[in-house]
Short mmCIF file of C-alpha atoms and ligand atoms in Angstrom, two decimals:
data_model
loop_
_atom_site.label_atom_id
_atom_site.label_comp_id
_atom_site.label_asym_id
_atom_site.label_seq_id
_atom_site.Cartn_x
_atom_site.Cartn_y
_atom_site.Cartn_z
CA MET A 132 66.43 108.83 -82.55
CA HIS A 133 69.12 107.31 -84.70
CA HIS A 134 72.03 106.25 -82.54
CA ARG A 135 75.33 104.62 -83.15
CA THR A 136 78.41 104.59 -81.00
CA TYR A 137 81.85 104.79 -82.54
CA VAL A 138 83.37 102.73 -79.71
CA SER A 139 86.07 100.39 -81.02
CA HIS A 140 88.01 98.85 -78.13
CA LEU A 141 89.52 99.27 -74.66
CA GLU A 142 93.17 100.16 -74.22
CA CYS A 143 95.53 99.77 -71.27
CA SER A 144 96.65 103.25 -70.17
CA LYS A 145 100.13 101.91 -69.33
CA THR A 146 101.02 99.42 -72.05
CA GLY A 147 98.60 100.26 -74.86
CA GLU A 148 97.39 96.64 -74.88
CA ARG A 149 94.01 96.33 -76.61
CA LEU A 150 90.98 94.58 -75.15
CA PRO A 151 87.58 94.09 -76.70
CA ALA A 152 84.83 96.57 -75.84
CA GLY A 153 81.41 95.24 -74.92
CA LYS A 154 82.68 92.96 -72.14
CA LEU A 155 82.76 93.62 -68.41
CA ALA A 156 86.19 94.89 -67.47
CA ASN A 157 87.97 96.26 -64.45
CA LEU A 158 91.73 96.97 -64.57
CA SER A 159 93.92 95.93 -67.49
CA PRO A 160 96.02 92.73 -67.22
CA SER A 161 98.94 94.91 -66.10
CA GLY A 162 96.82 96.48 -63.35
CA ALA A 163 96.28 99.91 -64.91
CA PRO A 164 93.09 101.82 -65.78
CA LEU A 165 91.50 101.01 -69.14
CA LEU A 166 90.62 103.77 -71.57
CA VAL A 167 87.77 103.53 -74.07
CA ARG A 168 88.79 104.14 -77.69
CA TYR A 169 86.63 105.11 -80.66
CA ASP A 170 86.85 105.04 -84.43
CA LEU A 171 87.33 108.79 -84.61
CA GLU A 172 88.27 108.81 -88.29
CA ARG A 173 84.90 107.45 -89.19
CA ALA A 174 83.20 109.73 -86.65
CA ARG A 175 85.02 112.67 -88.24
CA ARG A 176 83.50 111.84 -91.61
CA GLU A 177 80.01 111.17 -90.29
CA MET A 178 79.47 113.56 -87.37
CA ASP A 179 78.70 117.26 -87.59
CA ARG A 180 79.34 119.43 -84.54
CA ASP A 181 76.50 121.75 -85.51
CA ARG A 182 74.05 118.89 -85.00
CA VAL A 183 75.10 118.18 -81.41
CA ALA A 184 72.71 120.81 -80.08
CA LEU A 185 69.79 118.94 -81.67
CA GLY A 186 70.36 116.07 -79.23
CA PRO A 187 68.97 115.74 -75.71
CA ASN A 188 69.68 118.46 -73.14
CA SER A 189 71.91 116.10 -71.18
CA LEU A 190 75.34 114.53 -71.63
CA TRP A 191 73.66 111.91 -73.84
CA ARG A 192 73.78 114.36 -76.74
CA TYR A 193 77.32 112.92 -76.96
CA ALA A 194 76.10 109.31 -77.16
CA PRO A 195 78.12 108.57 -80.36
CA LEU A 196 81.28 109.36 -78.36
CA LEU A 197 80.15 107.22 -75.42
CA PRO A 198 80.34 103.42 -75.18
CA LEU A 199 76.67 102.42 -74.76
CA ARG A 200 75.53 100.32 -77.73
CA ASP A 201 71.78 100.21 -77.19
CA MET A 202 69.91 103.19 -75.75
CA ALA A 203 67.33 100.76 -74.33
CA HIS A 204 69.92 100.10 -71.60
CA LEU A 205 70.35 103.76 -70.74
CA VAL A 206 69.96 104.71 -67.08
CA THR A 207 69.55 108.46 -66.86
CA LEU A 208 68.34 111.14 -64.49
CA GLY A 209 69.06 114.00 -66.89
CA GLU A 210 72.74 114.47 -65.97
CA GLY A 211 75.06 116.88 -67.74
CA MET A 212 74.62 120.07 -69.78
CA THR A 213 75.18 122.03 -66.60
CA PRO A 214 75.41 125.82 -66.85
CA LEU A 215 78.68 127.49 -67.82
CA LEU A 216 78.20 130.74 -65.95
CA ASP A 217 80.01 133.96 -66.74
CA THR A 218 80.99 135.39 -63.35
CA PRO A 219 82.19 138.99 -63.85
CA SER A 220 82.16 140.00 -60.18
CA LEU A 221 84.29 136.98 -59.32
CA ALA A 222 86.64 137.79 -62.22
CA GLN A 223 87.05 141.29 -60.88
CA ARG A 224 87.84 139.99 -57.40
CA LEU A 225 90.30 137.48 -58.84
CA GLY A 226 91.89 140.02 -61.18
CA CYS A 227 91.38 138.30 -64.54
CA ARG A 228 89.61 139.16 -67.77
CA ARG A 229 87.02 136.45 -67.55
CA ALA A 230 86.08 133.72 -65.10
CA LEU A 231 83.57 131.02 -65.93
CA ILE A 232 82.06 128.60 -63.44
CA LYS A 233 81.02 125.24 -64.81
CA ASP A 234 78.37 124.60 -62.20
CA GLU A 235 78.15 120.88 -61.62
CA SER A 236 75.86 121.33 -58.62
CA ALA A 237 73.00 121.23 -61.14
CA ASN A 238 73.53 117.49 -61.67
CA PRO A 239 71.30 114.76 -60.15
CA THR A 240 72.46 114.11 -56.55
CA GLY A 241 74.11 117.54 -56.55
CA THR A 242 77.55 116.65 -57.88
CA PHE A 243 79.36 115.74 -61.10
CA LYS A 244 79.69 112.15 -59.83
CA ALA A 245 76.33 111.68 -61.56
CA ARG A 246 78.05 111.90 -64.95
CA GLY A 247 80.44 109.05 -64.28
CA MET A 248 77.85 106.84 -62.62
CA ALA A 249 75.24 107.40 -65.34
CA ALA A 250 77.75 106.04 -67.85
CA ALA A 251 79.06 103.23 -65.63
CA VAL A 252 75.62 102.02 -64.49
CA SER A 253 74.22 102.20 -68.04
CA MET A 254 77.13 100.11 -69.33
CA ALA A 255 76.91 97.65 -66.46
CA ASN A 256 73.17 97.39 -67.13
CA GLU A 257 73.92 96.64 -70.79
CA LEU A 258 76.46 93.99 -69.79
CA GLY A 259 74.15 92.22 -67.33
CA VAL A 260 75.41 93.38 -63.92
CA LYS A 261 72.91 92.99 -61.05
CA LYS A 262 74.94 94.11 -58.01
CA PHE A 263 77.49 96.86 -57.51
CA GLY A 264 80.16 97.34 -54.88
CA ALA A 265 81.96 100.65 -54.38
CA PRO A 266 84.11 102.52 -51.91
CA SER A 267 83.42 106.24 -51.80
CA ALA A 268 84.39 109.47 -50.08
CA GLY A 269 80.65 110.25 -50.25
CA ASN A 270 79.42 111.70 -53.52
CA ALA A 271 80.22 108.73 -55.74
CA ALA A 272 78.18 106.59 -53.34
CA SER A 273 75.22 108.97 -53.60
CA ALA A 274 75.35 108.92 -57.39
CA LEU A 275 75.69 105.14 -57.54
CA ALA A 276 72.79 104.74 -55.10
CA ALA A 277 70.63 106.92 -57.33
CA TYR A 278 71.42 105.23 -60.66
CA ALA A 279 71.24 101.75 -59.14
CA ALA A 280 67.81 102.58 -57.70
CA ARG A 281 66.71 103.98 -61.06
CA ALA A 282 67.79 100.75 -62.78
CA GLY A 283 66.44 98.43 -60.07
CA LEU A 284 69.94 97.14 -59.25
CA GLU A 285 71.69 96.59 -55.92
CA ALA A 286 74.31 99.01 -54.55
CA ASN A 287 76.72 98.04 -51.75
CA LEU A 288 78.51 101.14 -50.54
CA PHE A 289 81.46 101.57 -48.18
CA MET A 290 82.28 105.03 -46.86
CA PRO A 291 84.48 106.46 -44.11
CA ARG A 292 82.46 106.93 -40.91
CA ASP A 293 83.07 110.71 -40.96
CA VAL A 294 81.65 111.20 -44.46
CA PRO A 295 79.23 114.18 -44.79
CA ARG A 296 75.90 113.21 -43.25
CA ALA A 297 74.01 114.19 -46.39
CA ASN A 298 75.68 111.33 -48.29
CA VAL A 299 74.68 108.71 -45.73
CA VAL A 300 71.07 109.88 -45.50
CA GLU A 301 70.82 110.12 -49.28
CA CYS A 302 72.23 106.63 -49.94
CA GLN A 303 70.07 104.98 -47.30
CA SER A 304 66.97 106.77 -48.58
CA MET A 305 67.61 105.35 -52.02
CA GLY A 306 67.75 101.83 -50.70
CA ALA A 307 71.49 101.16 -50.94
CA ASN A 308 73.30 98.90 -48.48
CA VAL A 309 75.55 101.33 -46.60
CA THR A 310 78.52 100.35 -44.43
CA LEU A 311 80.44 103.03 -42.55
CA VAL A 312 84.10 102.15 -42.07
CA ASP A 313 86.56 103.39 -39.44
CA GLY A 314 89.17 104.46 -41.95
CA LEU A 315 89.73 106.21 -45.27
CA ILE A 316 88.46 105.55 -48.80
CA SER A 317 91.50 103.32 -49.38
CA ASP A 318 90.36 101.08 -46.50
CA CYS A 319 86.87 101.00 -47.99
CA GLY A 320 88.37 100.03 -51.34
CA ARG A 321 90.18 97.11 -49.75
CA ILE A 322 86.92 95.77 -48.29
CA VAL A 323 85.16 95.95 -51.68
CA ALA A 324 88.10 94.20 -53.36
CA GLU A 325 88.05 91.43 -50.73
CA ARG A 326 84.31 90.85 -50.44
CA GLY A 327 83.17 91.78 -53.94
CA PRO A 328 84.07 88.63 -55.88
CA GLY A 329 82.39 86.32 -53.36
CA GLU A 330 79.26 88.47 -53.23
CA GLY A 331 79.02 88.87 -57.00
CA TRP A 332 79.50 92.65 -56.88
CA PHE A 333 80.79 94.49 -59.91
CA ASP A 334 83.50 96.84 -58.58
CA VAL A 335 82.83 100.40 -59.76
CA SER A 336 85.73 101.93 -57.79
CA THR A 337 87.25 105.06 -59.32
CA LEU A 338 89.23 104.07 -62.44
CA LYS A 339 88.86 100.35 -61.74
CA GLU A 340 86.28 100.22 -64.49
CA PRO A 341 86.58 102.15 -67.77
CA TYR A 342 83.25 103.96 -68.07
CA ARG A 343 83.15 106.53 -65.28
CA ILE A 344 85.92 108.38 -67.16
CA GLU A 345 83.73 108.42 -70.24
CA GLY A 346 80.85 109.99 -68.32
CA LYS A 347 83.13 112.60 -66.83
CA LYS A 348 84.85 113.44 -70.09
CA THR A 349 81.58 115.05 -71.16
CA MET A 350 82.53 117.97 -68.87
CA GLY A 351 85.24 118.74 -71.41
CA LEU A 352 83.00 118.18 -74.43
CA GLU A 353 80.39 120.53 -73.00
CA LEU A 354 82.97 123.17 -72.11
CA ALA A 355 84.10 123.32 -75.75
CA GLU A 356 80.53 123.33 -77.03
CA GLN A 357 79.36 126.03 -74.62
CA LEU A 358 82.30 128.25 -75.64
CA GLY A 359 81.46 127.85 -79.33
CA TRP A 360 84.03 125.10 -79.99
CA ARG A 361 87.08 126.63 -78.39
CA LEU A 362 88.77 126.19 -75.02
CA PRO A 363 89.72 128.66 -72.26
CA ASP A 364 93.27 129.53 -71.14
CA ALA A 365 93.11 127.53 -67.93
CA VAL A 366 90.90 124.85 -66.37
CA PHE A 367 90.77 124.48 -62.58
CA TYR A 368 89.85 121.02 -61.41
CA PRO A 369 89.64 119.78 -57.79
CA THR A 370 91.50 116.49 -57.88
CA GLY A 371 90.76 113.45 -55.76
CA GLY A 372 91.03 110.35 -57.95
CA GLY A 373 91.52 112.65 -60.94
CA VAL A 374 88.84 111.04 -63.11
CA GLY A 375 87.44 114.33 -64.35
CA LEU A 376 90.82 115.77 -65.27
CA ILE A 377 91.85 112.61 -67.10
CA GLY A 378 88.46 112.53 -68.81
CA MET A 379 88.56 116.15 -69.93
CA TRP A 380 92.09 115.79 -71.28
CA LYS A 381 90.90 112.79 -73.26
CA ALA A 382 87.85 114.74 -74.47
CA PHE A 383 89.99 117.57 -75.82
CA SER A 384 92.11 115.16 -77.81
CA GLU A 385 89.01 113.39 -79.19
CA LEU A 386 87.54 116.76 -80.21
CA GLU A 387 90.72 117.66 -82.05
CA SER A 388 90.69 114.27 -83.83
CA LEU A 389 87.14 115.04 -84.93
CA GLY A 390 88.33 118.40 -86.26
CA TRP A 391 85.91 120.23 -83.95
CA ILE A 392 88.62 122.22 -82.13
CA GLY A 393 92.21 123.16 -82.92
CA PRO A 394 95.42 122.20 -81.10
CA LYS A 395 95.16 124.86 -78.37
CA ARG A 396 94.79 123.38 -74.90
CA PRO A 397 94.06 125.05 -71.58
CA LYS A 398 96.60 124.89 -68.78
CA MET A 399 95.19 122.11 -66.61
CA ILE A 400 95.38 123.12 -62.95
CA SER A 401 95.04 120.21 -60.55
CA VAL A 402 93.88 121.54 -57.17
CA GLN A 403 94.18 119.60 -53.91
CA ALA A 404 93.84 120.29 -50.18
CA GLU A 405 96.94 120.86 -48.05
CA GLY A 406 95.75 118.03 -45.79
CA CYS A 407 95.78 115.52 -48.67
CA ALA A 408 97.95 116.52 -51.62
CA PRO A 409 99.70 113.45 -53.05
CA ILE A 410 99.50 114.70 -56.65
CA VAL A 411 100.89 118.12 -55.71
CA ARG A 412 103.75 116.53 -53.79
CA ALA A 413 104.59 114.37 -56.81
CA TRP A 414 104.32 117.38 -59.12
CA ASP A 415 106.68 119.44 -56.95
CA ALA A 416 109.16 116.56 -56.89
CA GLY A 417 108.96 116.10 -60.67
CA ALA A 418 107.79 112.52 -60.13
CA ASN A 419 105.59 110.52 -62.52
CA GLU A 420 103.58 108.87 -59.77
CA SER A 421 102.37 109.82 -56.30
CA ARG A 422 103.02 108.17 -52.95
CA TYR A 423 100.36 107.33 -50.33
CA TRP A 424 99.51 110.41 -48.24
CA GLU A 425 99.46 109.57 -44.54
CA ASN A 426 96.73 110.96 -42.24
CA ALA A 427 94.72 112.55 -45.03
CA ALA A 428 92.40 115.23 -43.62
CA THR A 429 90.31 117.98 -45.27
CA VAL A 430 86.72 119.25 -45.16
CA ALA A 431 86.66 118.73 -48.94
CA SER A 432 85.73 115.07 -48.61
CA GLY A 433 85.98 114.46 -52.37
CA LEU A 434 89.67 115.38 -52.21
CA ARG A 435 90.48 112.97 -49.42
CA VAL A 436 92.07 110.37 -51.67
CA PRO A 437 95.52 109.43 -50.30
CA LYS A 438 96.65 107.55 -53.41
CA ALA A 439 95.02 107.68 -56.82
CA ILE A 440 95.41 104.74 -59.17
CA GLY A 441 95.44 107.11 -62.17
CA ASP A 442 97.92 109.58 -60.66
CA PHE A 443 100.35 109.15 -63.57
CA LEU A 444 97.61 110.10 -66.05
CA VAL A 445 96.79 113.26 -64.07
CA LEU A 446 100.47 114.24 -63.83
CA ASN A 447 100.92 113.62 -67.56
CA ALA A 448 97.97 115.80 -68.51
CA VAL A 449 99.08 118.62 -66.22
CA ARG A 450 102.60 118.46 -67.64
CA GLU A 451 101.57 118.28 -71.31
CA SER A 452 99.21 121.21 -70.82
CA GLY A 453 101.82 123.47 -69.23
CA GLY A 454 99.63 123.57 -66.13
CA ALA A 455 100.33 123.14 -62.43
CA ALA A 456 99.28 121.21 -59.35
CA ILE A 457 98.70 123.26 -56.22
CA ALA A 458 97.33 122.72 -52.73
CA VAL A 459 95.23 125.16 -50.72
CA SER A 460 94.40 125.16 -47.01
CA ASP A 461 90.90 124.36 -45.75
CA GLN A 462 90.68 127.91 -44.39
CA ASP A 463 91.53 129.43 -47.78
CA MET A 464 89.00 127.22 -49.56
CA LEU A 465 86.21 128.12 -47.13
CA ASP A 466 87.05 131.85 -47.43
CA ALA A 467 87.07 131.59 -51.23
CA GLY A 468 83.79 129.66 -51.17
CA ARG A 469 82.09 132.39 -49.13
CA MET A 470 83.44 134.97 -51.55
CA LEU A 471 82.03 132.98 -54.48
CA ALA A 472 78.66 132.65 -52.75
CA GLN A 473 78.52 136.36 -51.87
CA THR A 474 79.69 137.72 -55.21
CA GLU A 475 77.83 135.38 -57.54
CA GLY A 476 75.13 133.53 -55.58
CA ILE A 477 76.80 130.17 -56.17
CA PHE A 478 76.91 128.12 -52.95
CA GLY A 479 79.49 125.56 -53.94
CA ALA A 480 81.21 122.50 -52.58
CA PRO A 481 84.49 123.08 -50.70
CA GLU A 482 86.17 121.28 -53.63
CA GLY A 483 84.91 123.94 -56.05
CA ALA A 484 85.87 126.65 -53.58
CA ALA A 485 89.39 125.21 -53.48
CA CYS A 486 89.65 126.00 -57.20
CA VAL A 487 88.62 129.60 -56.60
CA ALA A 488 91.33 129.90 -53.94
CA ALA A 489 93.86 128.34 -56.32
CA ALA A 490 92.89 130.76 -59.11
CA GLN A 491 93.37 133.67 -56.75
CA ARG A 492 96.85 132.48 -55.88
CA LEU A 493 98.04 131.65 -59.43
CA LEU A 494 96.89 135.09 -60.65
CA ARG A 495 98.55 136.82 -57.70
CA GLU A 496 101.80 134.91 -58.25
CA GLY A 497 101.77 135.69 -61.99
CA PHE A 498 101.53 132.05 -63.16
CA LEU A 499 98.34 133.19 -64.92
CA ALA A 500 97.95 136.58 -66.61
CA PRO A 501 95.21 139.19 -66.00
CA ASP A 502 94.23 138.71 -69.65
CA ASP A 503 93.48 135.00 -69.16
CA GLU A 504 90.08 133.36 -69.36
CA LEU A 505 89.57 130.77 -66.61
CA ALA A 506 87.11 127.90 -66.35
CA ILE A 507 86.57 126.76 -62.78
CA TYR A 508 84.76 123.54 -62.00
CA ASN A 509 82.40 123.79 -59.07
CA THR A 510 81.98 120.05 -58.75
CA GLY A 511 79.10 120.02 -56.28
CA THR A 512 76.55 121.88 -54.22
CA GLY A 513 77.38 123.41 -50.84
CA LEU A 514 74.17 121.89 -49.51
CA LYS A 515 75.90 118.52 -49.14
CA TYR A 516 78.53 120.06 -46.85
CA LEU A 517 76.65 121.79 -44.05
CA GLU A 518 79.19 120.49 -41.50
CA ALA A 519 82.02 122.10 -43.46
CA TRP A 520 80.33 125.46 -44.01
CA ASP A 521 78.90 125.67 -40.49
CA PRO A 522 81.09 123.48 -38.25
CA ALA A 523 79.60 124.75 -35.00
CA GLY A 524 76.07 123.91 -36.20
CA GLU A 525 75.03 127.48 -35.36
CA ASP A 526 71.80 129.16 -36.26
CA PHE A 527 72.55 132.30 -38.20
C1 PLP B 742 84.81 113.14 -56.15
C2 PLP B 742 84.83 114.62 -56.08
C3 PLP B 742 85.95 115.37 -56.53
C4 PLP B 742 87.17 114.71 -57.09
O1 PLP B 742 86.89 114.12 -58.32
P1 PLP B 742 87.90 113.17 -59.11
O2 PLP B 742 87.46 113.21 -60.51
O3 PLP B 742 87.83 111.84 -58.50
O4 PLP B 742 89.26 113.78 -58.93
C5 PLP B 742 85.83 116.75 -56.51
N1 PLP B 742 84.74 117.37 -56.03
C6 PLP B 742 83.66 116.70 -55.57
C7 PLP B 742 82.49 117.45 -55.06
C8 PLP B 742 83.68 115.29 -55.59
O5 PLP B 742 82.61 114.62 -55.14
#
């Protein structure tokens, strides 16, 4: 298959400083996440949206808008092109015209973390990395373990001791080096930052390298494609580090530059858990950045991120979109998740369930209208969260 990428350079998300693409990079010189930029004018002349569907049935149909230069370096397990499910019974329960679930549980390792890691590991593979280091709340570790195993590379993973058991078993089964830490993901991140350079690990922490965003932006590209090159009225996204929300916002702007969609954007709704809601607190205060959230606690392990390095990018996107940031309680997310499972047969992650609870509330409060069309990201499978769904470990 003919392949070319339109990648042009890397850009500091704070200062706009340009760095060359095609070199290993972590944060920008000013300590901010790097964004991958493309020659979209040329892509606009040469690409045809009607030909996208002729590509592979995975996120790699978007390879020209991804940074990999040589497909020989690709590390894939078939990630992406997850179903966008029309869920009329859920819509009726929520009280809106149409609800769509983008069901990310269909990804390798059961969560959308596969998208980011497929891109990051492929790029690292292209750039000669042999060993990875990463902190994780659980699912990023599982995805990294899988892609590292697939590529024959080494994964060194640091997770909080109380991470869902499925993640630990999964990572160990795939041959990763797993260390359980008495602390939060931020403590794990510190260990990787301290030990990594001496051990020769490439740090693939959330937003500390530029390519996981690129993998996750394909959620936004696919949403537009699956809706026939238009976008819904609102997008609900469970926000931990915020990579997916930042990525989708970037995807929408790239699609408009290509002329594949118009200027209409969905309201971006950033959903967090009441037990760890630094972005929501910043949003409510009208701040541009979040502060560290003390004693972070929620069954939605992917949302247990007390301080996100890309918080300002999330807050920007939410603001520009006319969206909102809201927090829901663990009880409300579990109730909403059972409702989703019972009405539509989708057994989701608590993070996805949090979005259903948030949709319920924003429709009830009138922030969204009954005529709206909602896209809700179920970011993972409920099967990875048996402790959350059945805390007593009962037999039903
Ligand atoms: C990591 C994770 C999230 C949060 O994703 P970010 O893009 O880092 O905000 C949400 N849901 C699940 C299931 C996750 O694993």
